[in-house]
Amino acid sequence: MSEIISNPINEREERLKKLAALKALPLDPYPASARREVALAEVMANFPKLLKSGAKVYVAGRLRGVRSHGNLTFAHLQDGKELMQIALSKKDIGDELYKRFIKLIDTGDFIAIQAYCFETHKGEPSLMVEDWQLLSKSLRPLPEKWHGLSDDEERLRKRYLDIMFNPDVYEMVEKRSKFWNATRKFLADRGFLEVETPVLETTAGGADAKPFITFHNALNIGVYLRISMGELWQKKLMVAGFPKTFEIGRQFRNEGMDAEHLQDYTQMEFYWAYANYQDGMKLVEEMYKYIAQESFGTMKFKIKDFDINLDQKWEIYDYRDTVKQYTGVDILSATEEEIKAKLDELEVKYDEKGFNITRAIDNLWKYCRKQIAGPGFLVGVPITVSPLAKRDENNPDLAQRFQVIIAGSELGNGYSELNDPVDQESRFLEQQKLREAGDEEAQMHDHDFVEALEYGMPPTCGFGMSERVFSFFMNKSARECQIFPLMKPKTDK
């Protein structure tokens, strides 16, 4: 038996015959339980002690690389990331059990074993099987050369195989879990209350994004999948009297897909009463450092062509000054036509549909942003691109807003939240005009939220970051860093 498969279709037919033979014994090829007392990692960590004591161990896993040599068969047992050699001797387990293993068990099957530790003549830590039980019969052979697979679509479509064969992908899944657990712990330890807010909304609010639209049969109304992590809902909790809240969950934006953007992804947002954007910057810098250390064990990263050290002094970048430095354009005085001309000169691509001064400024900034290493914070953002932020006390044309800038990209966004209901109403009306002019990303008018603000909301700092932060720390695309990214259905040719 070998992992080299010459004809997967014929191999599957042979395995189906073995499955029928197992059932005829009778033997259940898919039992509901198994005796697994320790993980393989524990056995390997304690191997010298177990070898000396001769103690029995009960482990389980997937068979890899089965090799028979007459009355002795070797294989590797895979349990999570760990891989350990096992051996079966006809003399030790008896003729019947040995023959059954040789004839009916294949690479890829899951088994549980009772065994004791021994070393081969080459000194390899191994397990000698005294008894075994089939846990799951695999009907498809494992691929021969998964490591060399060049078709990314196929690799992501069968991500379970990618994880099985590629330790780096397995570790990515573990790090992703550590990343969000570290985020949750950091906030919870500082008194933030984790909450859950609606995924289905009658008004898609809290961000400039195009929503997914669906239909609610029971209520007979159209609804949207949320485009923010409950921003307006969490602010209503500030109105209700909660001082600190956060949410980690999935949000959805029906927009373009590239290395940094997906339509279905994990986001975190927190809201902090009696704090402003400057308080938020201090907390966020501390949070990013904590998450990086807890998830990756370092604060130094190679991201794109940038060498990033989160432990160095975080810079402050002024929006207006930065754009002027890189393009010569003063975004507070330039017209839409002037900015558009500069975008054309810089060969920046932009969507003509719904194009306006807000989109013009945003596209110009994004050109500049790509050249900034960070880590640092962008401040002095124009109020025209910040419909939910409080105006700067010294310059009403600017917002009390900050963005985390790392490796040429925005990796977080926060501001002193707008709590003036009259000002908020006015800005929603301006956003509505933009929507009516064709800007599908402009924010919807949320009357219920304005009404909530009229009851009074304390000064509040809000901040959000997505799994883009994790993908940047991994130095991989956002799609690559999702466990199961959305794929087009595979069609038969």
CSV table of C-alpha atoms in Angstrom, one decimal:
chain,number,residue,atom,x,y,z
A,1,MET,CA,0.0,0.0,0.0
A,2,SER,CA,1.3,3.4,-0.9
A,3,GLU,CA,0.3,7.1,-1.2
A,4,ILE,CA,1.1,7.1,-4.9
A,5,ILE,CA,-2.2,6.6,-6.7
A,6,SER,CA,-2.2,5.7,-10.4
A,7,ASN,CA,-5.9,5.8,-11.0
A,8,PRO,CA,-8.1,7.5,-8.3
A,9,ILE,CA,-11.3,6.3,-9.9
A,10,ASN,CA,-10.3,2.7,-9.8
A,11,GLU,CA,-8.8,3.2,-6.3
A,12,ARG,CA,-12.2,4.4,-5.0
A,13,GLU,CA,-13.9,1.4,-6.5
A,14,GLU,CA,-11.5,-0.9,-4.7
A,15,ARG,CA,-12.1,1.0,-1.4
A,16,LEU,CA,-15.8,0.6,-1.8
A,17,LYS,CA,-15.2,-3.2,-2.1
A,18,LYS,CA,-13.2,-3.1,1.1
A,19,LEU,CA,-16.0,-1.2,2.8
A,20,ALA,CA,-18.5,-3.9,1.8
A,21,ALA,CA,-16.1,-6.6,3.1
A,22,LEU,CA,-15.7,-4.7,6.5
A,23,LYS,CA,-19.5,-4.6,6.9
A,24,ALA,CA,-19.8,-8.3,6.0
A,25,LEU,CA,-17.5,-9.3,8.9
A,26,PRO,CA,-19.5,-7.6,10.5
A,27,LEU,CA,-17.4,-4.6,11.5
A,28,ASP,CA,-18.6,-1.0,11.8
A,29,PRO,CA,-16.4,1.1,9.5
A,30,TYR,CA,-17.7,4.3,11.1
A,31,PRO,CA,-18.1,3.8,14.9
A,32,ALA,CA,-19.4,6.6,17.0
A,33,SER,CA,-16.7,6.5,19.6
A,34,ALA,CA,-13.0,5.6,20.0
A,35,ARG,CA,-10.6,5.0,22.8
A,36,ARG,CA,-8.2,8.0,22.6
A,37,GLU,CA,-6.7,8.8,26.0
A,38,VAL,CA,-3.9,11.1,24.9
A,39,ALA,CA,-2.9,13.2,21.9
A,40,LEU,CA,0.1,12.1,19.8
A,41,ALA,CA,1.8,15.3,20.7
A,42,GLU,CA,1.7,14.2,24.4
A,43,VAL,CA,3.2,10.9,23.5
A,44,MET,CA,6.1,12.5,21.6
A,45,ALA,CA,6.7,15.0,24.4
A,46,ASN,CA,6.9,12.2,27.0
A,47,PHE,CA,8.5,9.5,24.8
A,48,PRO,CA,11.6,8.8,26.9
A,49,LYS,CA,9.5,8.3,30.0
A,50,LEU,CA,7.0,6.1,28.2
A,51,LEU,CA,9.7,4.1,26.6
A,52,LYS,CA,11.4,3.4,29.9
A,53,SER,CA,8.1,2.5,31.7
A,54,GLY,CA,6.7,0.4,28.9
A,55,ALA,CA,3.3,1.9,29.6
A,56,LYS,CA,0.4,1.4,27.1
A,57,VAL,CA,-0.9,4.4,25.2
A,58,TYR,CA,-4.2,4.8,23.5
A,59,VAL,CA,-4.0,7.2,20.5
A,60,ALA,CA,-5.8,7.8,17.3
A,61,GLY,CA,-5.3,9.5,13.9
A,62,ARG,CA,-5.1,9.2,10.2
A,63,LEU,CA,-2.9,6.6,8.5
A,64,ARG,CA,-0.2,8.0,6.2
A,65,GLY,CA,2.4,6.1,4.1
A,66,VAL,CA,1.5,2.5,4.9
A,67,ARG,CA,4.4,0.1,4.0
A,68,SER,CA,4.2,-3.7,4.3
A,69,HIS,CA,7.2,-6.0,4.6
A,70,GLY,CA,5.9,-9.5,5.0
A,71,ASN,CA,4.9,-10.1,8.6
A,72,LEU,CA,5.8,-6.5,9.6
A,73,THR,CA,4.0,-3.3,8.5
A,74,PHE,CA,5.0,0.3,9.1
A,75,ALA,CA,2.9,3.4,8.7
A,76,HIS,CA,2.7,6.9,10.1
A,77,LEU,CA,-0.1,8.1,12.2
A,78,GLN,CA,-1.2,11.8,11.9
A,79,ASP,CA,-2.9,13.5,14.7
A,80,GLY,CA,-3.3,17.2,14.1
A,81,LYS,CA,0.2,18.5,13.1
A,82,GLU,CA,2.0,15.6,14.6
A,83,LEU,CA,3.2,12.6,12.6
A,84,MET,CA,4.6,9.4,14.3
A,85,GLN,CA,5.7,6.1,13.0
A,86,ILE,CA,3.7,3.0,14.1
A,87,ALA,CA,4.5,-0.7,13.5
A,88,LEU,CA,2.2,-3.8,13.3
A,89,SER,CA,3.7,-7.2,13.8
A,90,LYS,CA,1.8,-10.4,12.9
A,91,LYS,CA,3.5,-12.1,15.8
A,92,ASP,CA,2.2,-9.4,18.3
A,93,ILE,CA,-1.3,-8.8,17.1
A,94,GLY,CA,-2.2,-12.2,15.7
A,95,ASP,CA,-2.8,-13.5,12.2
A,96,GLU,CA,-6.4,-12.4,11.9
A,97,LEU,CA,-6.0,-8.8,13.0
A,98,TYR,CA,-2.9,-8.5,10.9
A,99,LYS,CA,-4.5,-10.0,7.8
A,100,ARG,CA,-7.5,-7.7,8.2
A,101,PHE,CA,-5.3,-4.6,8.4
A,102,ILE,CA,-3.2,-5.6,5.3
A,103,LYS,CA,-6.3,-6.4,3.2
A,104,LEU,CA,-8.9,-3.8,4.3
A,105,ILE,CA,-7.1,-0.8,5.6
A,106,ASP,CA,-5.6,2.0,3.4
A,107,THR,CA,-3.7,5.2,3.7
A,108,GLY,CA,-6.1,7.9,4.7
A,109,ASP,CA,-8.2,5.7,7.0
A,110,PHE,CA,-8.6,6.8,10.6
A,111,ILE,CA,-7.7,4.2,13.3
A,112,ALA,CA,-7.3,4.0,17.1
A,113,ILE,CA,-4.5,1.9,18.5
A,114,GLN,CA,-3.3,0.4,21.7
A,115,ALA,CA,0.4,0.5,21.6
A,116,TYR,CA,3.7,0.8,23.5
A,117,CYS,CA,6.8,2.9,22.7
A,118,PHE,CA,9.9,1.6,21.1
A,119,GLU,CA,12.8,2.8,19.0
A,120,THR,CA,13.8,1.4,15.6
A,121,HIS,CA,17.4,0.4,14.9
A,122,LYS,CA,17.9,3.9,13.5
A,123,GLY,CA,16.7,5.5,16.7
A,124,GLU,CA,13.3,6.7,15.4
A,125,PRO,CA,10.6,7.0,18.1
A,126,SER,CA,7.8,4.7,17.2
A,127,LEU,CA,4.7,2.9,18.5
A,128,MET,CA,4.3,-0.9,18.4
A,129,VAL,CA,0.6,-1.7,17.9
A,130,GLU,CA,-1.0,-4.3,20.2
A,131,ASP,CA,-4.6,-3.7,19.0
A,132,TRP,CA,-6.3,-1.4,16.5
A,133,GLN,CA,-9.8,-0.3,15.6
A,134,LEU,CA,-11.0,1.3,12.4
A,135,LEU,CA,-12.7,4.7,13.1
A,136,SER,CA,-13.4,5.9,9.5
A,137,LYS,CA,-12.9,4.3,6.2
A,138,SER,CA,-11.7,6.7,3.5
A,139,LEU,CA,-13.1,6.2,0.1
A,140,ARG,CA,-10.9,8.6,-1.8
A,141,PRO,CA,-7.2,8.3,-2.0
A,142,LEU,CA,-5.0,11.1,-0.8
A,143,PRO,CA,-3.5,13.1,-3.7
A,144,GLU,CA,0.1,12.2,-4.7
A,145,LYS,CA,1.6,15.7,-4.9
A,146,TRP,CA,-0.5,18.2,-3.1
A,147,HIS,CA,2.5,20.3,-2.1
A,148,GLY,CA,3.3,21.0,-5.7
A,149,LEU,CA,-0.2,22.0,-6.7
A,150,SER,CA,-0.1,25.2,-8.7
A,151,ASP,CA,-3.8,25.6,-9.1
A,152,ASP,CA,-4.7,28.0,-6.3
A,153,GLU,CA,-8.4,27.6,-7.0
A,154,GLU,CA,-8.3,23.8,-6.5
A,155,ARG,CA,-6.1,24.2,-3.4
A,156,LEU,CA,-8.6,26.7,-1.8
A,157,ARG,CA,-11.6,24.7,-3.0
A,158,LYS,CA,-10.3,21.6,-1.2
A,159,ARG,CA,-8.8,23.5,1.8
A,160,TYR,CA,-9.1,20.5,4.0
A,161,LEU,CA,-6.4,18.8,1.9
A,162,ASP,CA,-4.4,22.0,1.9
A,163,ILE,CA,-4.4,22.1,5.7
A,164,MET,CA,-3.7,18.4,5.9
A,165,PHE,CA,-0.6,18.5,3.7
A,166,ASN,CA,0.7,22.0,4.4
A,167,PRO,CA,1.9,22.6,8.0
A,168,ASP,CA,2.1,26.4,7.3
A,169,VAL,CA,-1.7,26.5,6.5
A,170,TYR,CA,-2.5,24.4,9.6
A,171,GLU,CA,-0.5,26.9,11.7
A,172,MET,CA,-2.3,29.8,10.0
A,173,VAL,CA,-5.6,28.5,11.2
A,174,GLU,CA,-4.2,28.2,14.7
A,175,LYS,CA,-2.8,31.7,14.6
A,176,ARG,CA,-6.0,33.1,13.3
A,177,SER,CA,-7.8,31.7,16.4
A,178,LYS,CA,-5.1,33.1,18.6
A,179,PHE,CA,-5.4,36.5,16.9
A,180,TRP,CA,-9.1,36.9,17.6
A,181,ASN,CA,-8.9,35.3,21.1
A,182,ALA,CA,-6.1,37.8,21.9
A,183,THR,CA,-8.3,40.7,20.7
A,184,ARG,CA,-11.2,39.5,22.8
A,185,LYS,CA,-9.0,39.0,25.9
A,186,PHE,CA,-7.4,42.4,25.6
A,187,LEU,CA,-10.8,44.2,25.5
A,188,ALA,CA,-12.5,42.1,28.1
A,189,ASP,CA,-9.6,42.6,30.5
A,190,ARG,CA,-10.1,46.4,30.1
A,191,GLY,CA,-13.8,46.2,31.0
A,192,PHE,CA,-15.3,46.0,27.5
A,193,LEU,CA,-18.5,44.0,27.4
A,194,GLU,CA,-18.9,41.6,24.4
A,195,VAL,CA,-22.3,42.0,22.7
A,196,GLU,CA,-24.1,40.7,19.6
A,197,THR,CA,-26.0,42.9,17.3
A,198,PRO,CA,-28.3,42.1,14.3
A,199,VAL,CA,-26.8,40.7,11.1
A,200,LEU,CA,-30.0,41.4,9.1
A,201,GLU,CA,-30.9,45.1,9.0
A,202,THR,CA,-33.7,47.2,7.4
A,203,THR,CA,-31.1,50.0,7.0
A,204,ALA,CA,-27.5,49.1,6.2
A,205,GLY,CA,-25.6,51.6,8.3
A,206,GLY,CA,-22.3,52.3,9.9
A,207,ALA,CA,-20.1,52.3,6.8
A,208,ASP,CA,-19.6,53.5,3.3
A,209,ALA,CA,-20.3,50.2,1.4
A,210,LYS,CA,-22.6,48.5,-0.9
A,211,PRO,CA,-24.7,45.9,1.0
A,212,PHE,CA,-26.0,42.4,0.1
A,213,ILE,CA,-29.8,42.4,-0.3
A,214,THR,CA,-32.0,39.5,0.7
A,215,PHE,CA,-35.7,38.9,1.6
A,216,HIS,CA,-37.3,38.1,5.0
A,217,ASN,CA,-40.2,35.8,4.2
A,218,ALA,CA,-41.9,36.0,7.7
A,219,LEU,CA,-41.9,39.8,7.8
A,220,ASN,CA,-42.4,40.1,4.0
A,221,ILE,CA,-39.7,42.8,3.7
A,222,GLY,CA,-36.4,43.3,2.0
A,223,VAL,CA,-33.4,43.3,4.4
A,224,TYR,CA,-29.6,43.9,4.1
A,225,LEU,CA,-26.7,41.9,5.5
A,226,ARG,CA,-24.8,44.2,7.8
A,227,ILE,CA,-21.9,46.2,6.4
A,228,SER,CA,-20.5,47.1,9.9
A,229,MET,CA,-20.0,45.4,13.1
A,230,GLY,CA,-23.1,46.8,14.7
A,231,GLU,CA,-21.8,50.4,14.7
A,232,LEU,CA,-25.2,52.1,15.1
A,233,TRP,CA,-26.5,49.4,17.4
A,234,GLN,CA,-23.5,49.7,19.7
A,235,LYS,CA,-23.9,53.4,19.8
A,236,LYS,CA,-27.5,52.8,20.9
A,237,LEU,CA,-26.0,50.8,23.7
A,238,MET,CA,-24.0,53.9,24.6
A,239,VAL,CA,-27.3,55.8,24.7
A,240,ALA,CA,-28.7,53.0,26.9
A,241,GLY,CA,-25.8,53.5,29.4
A,242,PHE,CA,-23.2,50.9,28.7
A,243,PRO,CA,-19.7,52.4,29.0
A,244,LYS,CA,-17.7,49.9,27.0
A,245,THR,CA,-18.8,47.4,24.4
A,246,PHE,CA,-17.3,45.4,21.5
A,247,GLU,CA,-18.4,42.8,19.0
A,248,ILE,CA,-16.4,40.3,16.9
A,249,GLY,CA,-18.4,38.8,14.0
A,250,ARG,CA,-19.0,38.5,10.3
A,251,GLN,CA,-20.0,41.3,8.0
A,252,PHE,CA,-20.7,41.5,4.3
A,253,ARG,CA,-20.0,44.0,1.6
A,254,ASN,CA,-21.1,43.4,-2.0
A,255,GLU,CA,-18.1,45.0,-3.6
A,256,GLY,CA,-14.8,44.2,-5.4
A,257,MET,CA,-12.4,41.4,-4.5
A,258,ASP,CA,-8.7,41.8,-4.3
A,259,ALA,CA,-5.7,40.9,-2.1
A,260,GLU,CA,-7.0,43.1,0.7
A,261,HIS,CA,-10.8,43.0,0.2
A,262,LEU,CA,-13.4,40.2,0.6
A,263,GLN,CA,-17.1,40.3,0.7
A,264,ASP,CA,-17.6,38.0,3.8
A,265,TYR,CA,-15.1,38.6,6.6
A,266,THR,CA,-14.6,39.0,10.3
A,267,GLN,CA,-14.6,42.4,11.9
A,268,MET,CA,-14.2,43.8,15.4
A,269,GLU,CA,-15.6,47.1,16.6
A,270,PHE,CA,-15.5,48.6,20.1
A,271,TYR,CA,-17.2,51.7,21.5
A,272,TRP,CA,-15.9,53.5,24.6
A,273,ALA,CA,-18.0,56.1,26.4
A,274,TYR,CA,-16.4,59.3,27.8
A,275,ALA,CA,-13.3,58.8,25.5
A,276,ASN,CA,-12.3,60.6,22.3
A,277,TYR,CA,-10.2,59.7,19.3
A,278,GLN,CA,-6.9,60.5,21.0
A,279,ASP,CA,-7.8,58.1,23.8
A,280,GLY,CA,-8.6,55.6,21.1
A,281,MET,CA,-5.2,55.9,19.5
A,282,LYS,CA,-3.4,55.1,22.7
A,283,LEU,CA,-5.6,52.1,23.4
A,284,VAL,CA,-5.3,50.8,19.8
A,285,GLU,CA,-1.5,51.0,19.7
A,286,GLU,CA,-1.4,49.0,22.9
A,287,MET,CA,-3.9,46.5,21.5
A,288,TYR,CA,-2.1,45.9,18.2
A,289,LYS,CA,1.2,45.3,20.1
A,290,TYR,CA,-0.5,42.9,22.5
A,291,ILE,CA,-2.3,40.9,19.7
A,292,ALA,CA,0.9,40.6,17.6
A,293,GLN,CA,2.9,39.3,20.6
A,294,GLU,CA,0.2,36.9,21.7
A,295,SER,CA,-0.5,35.6,18.2
A,296,PHE,CA,2.9,35.6,16.5
A,297,GLY,CA,5.4,36.0,19.4
A,298,THR,CA,6.9,39.1,17.8
A,299,MET,CA,6.3,42.7,16.9
A,300,LYS,CA,8.5,42.6,13.8
A,301,PHE,CA,7.0,41.7,10.4
A,302,LYS,CA,8.0,41.6,6.8
A,303,ILE,CA,4.8,42.9,5.0
A,304,LYS,CA,5.0,43.4,1.2
A,305,ASP,CA,8.2,45.4,0.7
A,306,PHE,CA,8.1,47.0,4.2
A,307,ASP,CA,10.0,46.0,7.3
A,308,ILE,CA,7.5,46.7,10.1
A,309,ASN,CA,8.3,47.0,13.8
A,310,LEU,CA,5.2,47.7,15.9
A,311,ASP,CA,7.4,48.3,19.0
A,312,GLN,CA,8.9,51.5,17.5
A,313,LYS,CA,7.4,55.0,17.9
A,314,TRP,CA,4.1,55.2,16.0
A,315,GLU,CA,4.1,58.2,13.6
A,316,ILE,CA,1.3,60.7,13.1
A,317,TYR,CA,0.4,61.5,9.5
A,318,ASP,CA,-1.8,64.5,8.7
A,319,TYR,CA,-4.2,63.8,5.8
A,320,ARG,CA,-4.0,67.1,4.1
A,321,ASP,CA,-0.2,67.5,4.5
A,322,THR,CA,0.5,63.9,3.4
A,323,VAL,CA,-1.6,64.3,0.2
A,324,LYS,CA,0.0,67.6,-0.6
A,325,GLN,CA,3.4,66.1,0.0
A,326,TYR,CA,2.9,63.3,-2.5
A,327,THR,CA,0.7,65.0,-5.1
A,328,GLY,CA,0.8,68.7,-4.6
A,329,VAL,CA,-3.0,68.9,-4.2
A,330,ASP,CA,-4.6,70.7,-1.3
A,331,ILE,CA,-7.7,68.6,-0.8
A,332,LEU,CA,-9.5,71.3,1.3
A,333,SER,CA,-9.4,73.8,-1.6
A,334,ALA,CA,-9.1,71.7,-4.8
A,335,THR,CA,-12.2,71.2,-6.9
A,336,GLU,CA,-13.5,67.8,-8.0
A,337,GLU,CA,-12.2,68.5,-11.6
A,338,GLU,CA,-8.7,69.4,-10.3
A,339,ILE,CA,-8.5,66.2,-8.3
A,340,LYS,CA,-9.8,64.1,-11.1
A,341,ALA,CA,-7.2,65.6,-13.4
A,342,LYS,CA,-4.5,64.7,-10.9
A,343,LEU,CA,-5.8,61.1,-10.6
A,344,ASP,CA,-5.6,60.8,-14.4
A,345,GLU,CA,-2.1,62.2,-14.3
A,346,LEU,CA,-1.0,59.7,-11.7
A,347,GLU,CA,-2.8,56.9,-13.6
A,348,VAL,CA,-5.0,56.0,-10.7
A,349,LYS,CA,-8.0,53.9,-11.7
A,350,TYR,CA,-11.3,54.9,-10.3
A,351,ASP,CA,-15.0,54.1,-10.8
A,352,GLU,CA,-16.8,56.7,-12.9
A,353,LYS,CA,-20.2,55.7,-11.6
A,354,GLY,CA,-21.3,57.9,-8.7
A,355,PHE,CA,-18.0,59.7,-8.8
A,356,ASN,CA,-18.0,62.9,-6.6
A,357,ILE,CA,-15.7,65.0,-4.5
A,358,THR,CA,-15.7,62.5,-1.6
A,359,ARG,CA,-14.7,59.6,-3.9
A,360,ALA,CA,-12.1,61.9,-5.6
A,361,ILE,CA,-10.4,62.8,-2.3
A,362,ASP,CA,-10.5,59.2,-1.1
A,363,ASN,CA,-8.9,57.9,-4.3
A,364,LEU,CA,-6.1,60.5,-4.1
A,365,TRP,CA,-5.4,59.6,-0.5
A,366,LYS,CA,-5.2,55.9,-1.3
A,367,TYR,CA,-2.5,56.6,-3.9
A,368,CYS,CA,-0.5,58.3,-1.2
A,369,ARG,CA,-1.1,55.7,1.5
A,370,LYS,CA,0.5,53.0,-0.5
A,371,GLN,CA,3.9,54.7,0.0
A,372,ILE,CA,3.8,54.9,3.8
A,373,ALA,CA,5.4,52.2,5.8
A,374,GLY,CA,4.1,53.0,9.3
A,375,PRO,CA,3.2,52.0,11.9
A,376,GLY,CA,1.3,55.2,12.6
A,377,PHE,CA,-2.0,57.0,12.6
A,378,LEU,CA,-3.6,59.1,10.0
A,379,VAL,CA,-5.4,62.2,11.4
A,380,GLY,CA,-6.9,65.3,10.0
A,381,VAL,CA,-9.3,63.4,7.8
A,382,PRO,CA,-11.9,65.6,5.9
A,383,ILE,CA,-15.4,65.7,7.3
A,384,THR,CA,-16.7,64.9,3.8
A,385,VAL,CA,-15.4,61.4,4.0
A,386,SER,CA,-16.4,60.9,7.6
A,387,PRO,CA,-20.2,61.1,7.9
A,388,LEU,CA,-20.3,59.5,11.4
A,389,ALA,CA,-17.4,61.3,13.0
A,390,LYS,CA,-17.4,64.4,15.3
A,391,ARG,CA,-16.0,67.6,13.7
A,392,ASP,CA,-12.7,68.8,14.8
A,393,GLU,CA,-13.1,71.6,17.5
A,394,ASN,CA,-10.5,73.8,15.8
A,395,ASN,CA,-11.4,73.1,12.1
A,396,PRO,CA,-15.0,72.1,11.3
A,397,ASP,CA,-13.8,70.9,7.9
A,398,LEU,CA,-11.9,68.0,9.5
A,399,ALA,CA,-13.1,65.0,11.5
A,400,GLN,CA,-11.8,63.8,14.9
A,401,ARG,CA,-10.8,60.6,13.2
A,402,PHE,CA,-7.8,58.3,13.0
A,403,GLN,CA,-6.7,55.4,10.8
A,404,VAL,CA,-4.0,52.8,11.5
A,405,ILE,CA,-1.5,52.9,8.7
A,406,ILE,CA,0.8,49.9,8.3
A,407,ALA,CA,2.6,48.7,5.1
A,408,GLY,CA,0.8,51.1,2.8
A,409,SER,CA,-2.7,50.2,3.9
A,410,GLU,CA,-5.4,51.2,6.3
A,411,LEU,CA,-5.6,48.6,9.1
A,412,GLY,CA,-8.1,50.1,11.4
A,413,ASN,CA,-10.4,53.1,11.6
A,414,GLY,CA,-11.8,55.0,14.6
A,415,TYR,CA,-13.1,58.4,15.6
A,416,SER,CA,-14.8,60.5,18.2
A,417,GLU,CA,-18.3,59.5,17.4
A,418,LEU,CA,-20.8,62.1,16.3
A,419,ASN,CA,-23.4,62.5,19.0
A,420,ASP,CA,-25.1,65.7,17.8
A,421,PRO,CA,-28.4,64.5,16.4
A,422,VAL,CA,-29.0,67.6,14.4
A,423,ASP,CA,-25.6,67.4,12.7
A,424,GLN,CA,-26.0,63.7,12.2
A,425,GLU,CA,-29.4,64.2,10.5
A,426,SER,CA,-27.8,66.8,8.2
A,427,ARG,CA,-25.0,64.5,7.2
A,428,PHE,CA,-27.4,61.6,6.5
A,429,LEU,CA,-29.3,63.9,4.2
A,430,GLU,CA,-26.1,64.8,2.4
A,431,GLN,CA,-25.2,61.1,2.1
A,432,GLN,CA,-28.7,60.5,0.7
A,433,LYS,CA,-28.1,63.0,-2.1
A,434,LEU,CA,-24.9,61.2,-3.0
A,435,ARG,CA,-26.8,57.9,-3.2
A,436,GLU,CA,-29.5,59.4,-5.4
A,437,ALA,CA,-26.7,60.7,-7.6
A,438,GLY,CA,-25.4,57.1,-8.1
A,439,ASP,CA,-23.0,56.6,-5.2
A,440,GLU,CA,-23.9,53.1,-4.0
A,441,GLU,CA,-21.4,53.3,-1.2
A,442,ALA,CA,-22.9,56.4,0.4
A,443,GLN,CA,-24.6,55.8,3.7
A,444,MET,CA,-28.3,55.3,4.1
A,445,HIS,CA,-30.4,57.6,6.2
A,446,ASP,CA,-31.2,55.8,9.5
A,447,HIS,CA,-34.1,57.7,11.2
A,448,ASP,CA,-34.2,55.3,14.2
A,449,PHE,CA,-30.5,56.0,14.9
A,450,VAL,CA,-31.1,59.8,14.8
A,451,GLU,CA,-34.0,59.4,17.2
A,452,ALA,CA,-31.8,57.4,19.6
A,453,LEU,CA,-29.2,60.2,19.5
A,454,GLU,CA,-31.9,62.7,20.5
A,455,TYR,CA,-32.2,60.9,23.8
A,456,GLY,CA,-28.6,61.7,24.4
A,457,MET,CA,-25.3,59.8,23.8
A,458,PRO,CA,-22.2,60.5,25.9
A,459,PRO,CA,-18.9,61.5,24.2
A,460,THR,CA,-17.7,58.2,22.7
A,461,CYS,CA,-14.7,56.8,20.8
A,462,GLY,CA,-15.4,54.0,18.3
A,463,PHE,CA,-12.9,51.8,16.5
A,464,GLY,CA,-13.0,48.9,14.0
A,465,MET,CA,-10.5,46.5,12.5
A,466,SER,CA,-11.0,43.6,10.2
A,467,GLU,CA,-9.2,40.3,9.5
A,468,ARG,CA,-7.1,42.3,7.0
A,469,VAL,CA,-4.8,43.1,10.0
A,470,PHE,CA,-4.3,39.3,10.5
A,471,SER,CA,-3.6,38.8,6.8
A,472,PHE,CA,-1.0,41.6,6.8
A,473,PHE,CA,0.8,40.1,9.8
A,474,MET,CA,0.8,36.8,7.9
A,475,ASN,CA,2.0,38.7,4.8
A,476,LYS,CA,-0.6,36.9,2.6
A,477,SER,CA,-3.7,37.9,0.8
A,478,ALA,CA,-7.0,38.2,2.7
A,479,ARG,CA,-8.4,35.2,0.7
A,480,GLU,CA,-5.5,33.0,1.6
A,481,CYS,CA,-5.9,33.8,5.3
A,482,GLN,CA,-9.5,32.7,5.4
A,483,ILE,CA,-10.0,29.1,6.4
A,484,PHE,CA,-12.7,28.4,3.8
A,485,PRO,CA,-12.9,31.4,1.4
A,486,LEU,CA,-16.0,31.7,-0.8
A,487,MET,CA,-15.5,29.9,-4.2
A,488,LYS,CA,-17.5,29.7,-7.3
A,489,PRO,CA,-19.3,26.3,-7.6
A,490,LYS,CA,-17.3,23.9,-9.7
A,491,THR,CA,-19.1,23.1,-12.9
A,492,ASP,CA,-18.7,19.9,-14.9
A,493,LYS,CA,-17.3,20.4,-18.3
